[in-house]
Coordinates of C-alpha atoms in Angstrom, one line a residue:
M1 CA 12.7 -32.4 3.6
Q2 CA 12.0 -31.2 7.0
D3 CA 9.1 -29.0 5.6
V4 CA 7.2 -32.3 4.7
A5 CA 7.3 -33.6 8.1
I6 CA 6.3 -30.2 9.4
A7 CA 3.4 -30.0 7.0
L8 CA 2.1 -33.3 7.8
G9 CA 2.2 -32.9 11.6
L10 CA 0.5 -29.4 11.1
A11 CA -2.1 -30.8 9.0
D12 CA -3.3 -32.7 12.0
M13 CA -3.7 -29.8 14.1
A14 CA -6.3 -27.8 12.5
P15 CA -3.7 -25.3 11.0
T16 CA -4.6 -21.7 10.3
G17 CA -2.6 -18.4 10.6
P18 CA 0.9 -17.4 9.2
T19 CA 2.6 -20.7 10.3
T20 CA 0.4 -22.6 7.9
R21 CA 0.9 -19.9 5.2
D22 CA 4.7 -20.1 5.6
V23 CA 4.8 -23.8 5.3
I24 CA 2.5 -23.8 2.2
T25 CA 4.8 -21.1 0.5
R26 CA 7.9 -23.3 1.5
L27 CA 6.5 -26.5 0.1
R28 CA 5.5 -24.5 -3.1
A29 CA 8.9 -23.3 -3.3
H30 CA 10.4 -26.9 -3.1
I31 CA 7.9 -28.2 -5.6
E32 CA 9.0 -25.5 -8.3
A33 CA 12.8 -26.2 -7.4
S34 CA 12.2 -29.8 -8.1
L35 CA 10.2 -29.5 -11.5
D36 CA 13.1 -29.4 -13.8
G37 CA 14.7 -32.4 -12.6
A38 CA 11.3 -34.3 -12.5
D39 CA 10.4 -33.4 -16.0
R40 CA 14.1 -34.8 -16.8
F41 CA 13.4 -37.8 -14.9
V42 CA 10.0 -38.6 -16.5
L43 CA 12.0 -38.9 -19.9
T44 CA 14.3 -41.6 -18.5
V45 CA 11.4 -43.8 -17.8
P46 CA 10.3 -46.1 -20.9
R47 CA 7.2 -44.8 -22.6
T48 CA 5.8 -48.1 -22.3
A49 CA 5.9 -48.3 -18.5
H50 CA 3.0 -47.7 -16.6
R51 CA 5.4 -45.9 -14.1
R52 CA 5.9 -43.1 -16.7
Y53 CA 2.1 -42.2 -16.8
I54 CA 2.2 -42.2 -12.8
V55 CA 5.4 -39.8 -12.8
S56 CA 3.8 -37.8 -15.3
E57 CA 0.4 -37.2 -13.9
T58 CA 2.4 -36.7 -10.5
I59 CA 4.1 -33.8 -12.1
Q60 CA 1.1 -32.4 -13.6
H61 CA -0.9 -32.4 -10.3
A62 CA 2.1 -30.9 -8.4
R63 CA 1.9 -28.1 -11.3
S64 CA -2.1 -27.4 -10.6
L65 CA -1.2 -27.5 -6.9
I66 CA 1.2 -24.5 -7.3
A67 CA -0.9 -22.8 -9.7
A68 CA -3.8 -22.4 -7.2
P69 CA -3.7 -19.4 -4.5
V70 CA -1.9 -20.2 -1.4
D71 CA -5.1 -19.7 0.7
Q72 CA -7.4 -21.6 -1.4
G73 CA -9.1 -24.6 0.0
D74 CA -9.0 -26.5 3.3
P75 CA -5.4 -25.7 4.8
A76 CA -5.2 -29.2 6.2
A77 CA -5.8 -30.8 2.9
R78 CA -3.5 -28.3 1.0
L79 CA -0.4 -29.1 3.5
R80 CA -0.9 -32.9 3.1
L81 CA -1.4 -32.4 -0.7
L82 CA 1.4 -30.2 -1.3
A83 CA 4.0 -32.2 1.2
K84 CA 3.3 -35.4 -0.8
A85 CA 3.8 -33.6 -4.0
A86 CA 7.0 -32.1 -2.7
D87 CA 8.2 -35.3 -1.5
H88 CA 7.6 -37.2 -4.7
L89 CA 9.0 -34.5 -7.1
S90 CA 11.9 -34.3 -4.8
Q91 CA 12.7 -38.0 -5.3
Y92 CA 12.2 -37.9 -8.9
A93 CA 14.7 -34.7 -9.4
Q94 CA 17.2 -36.9 -7.2
A95 CA 16.7 -39.9 -9.2
Y96 CA 17.3 -37.9 -12.3
S97 CA 20.6 -36.4 -10.7
I98 CA 21.7 -39.9 -10.0
R99 CA 21.0 -41.1 -13.4
R100 CA 22.6 -38.1 -15.0
D101 CA 25.9 -38.4 -12.9
G102 CA 25.9 -42.3 -13.2
L103 CA 26.1 -42.7 -9.6

C-alpha cells in the first residue's frame, strides 16, 4: 500500500497539517477495510499457536488505534503505528482470502 510508505516517510519529517491528517484518515480506512478479513484469518490459525495470540492482539491494537480521535497524540507516532497496523491487517486479510479461495 502506497499510504503505508507515505506515512512512514512523512513521520520522519515532523508531520503536521492537512497532509498528515489526510494520510491518517486514509490509513484508518485501510484498517477498517481489512478488519473483517483479519478477524476471519485469526480463526484459521490453530488455537494452540502463539501466532494466533499475536494476530489477535495486533487486530485488537488496530481497533484501539482507529477508535482514538484522528488528532490525538504525536502525529509521527500515530503515522507509524497506523502504517504498521494497516500493513499487518492487510496481510492478514490477504492471507484469509488466499486460504478461502484455495490459491
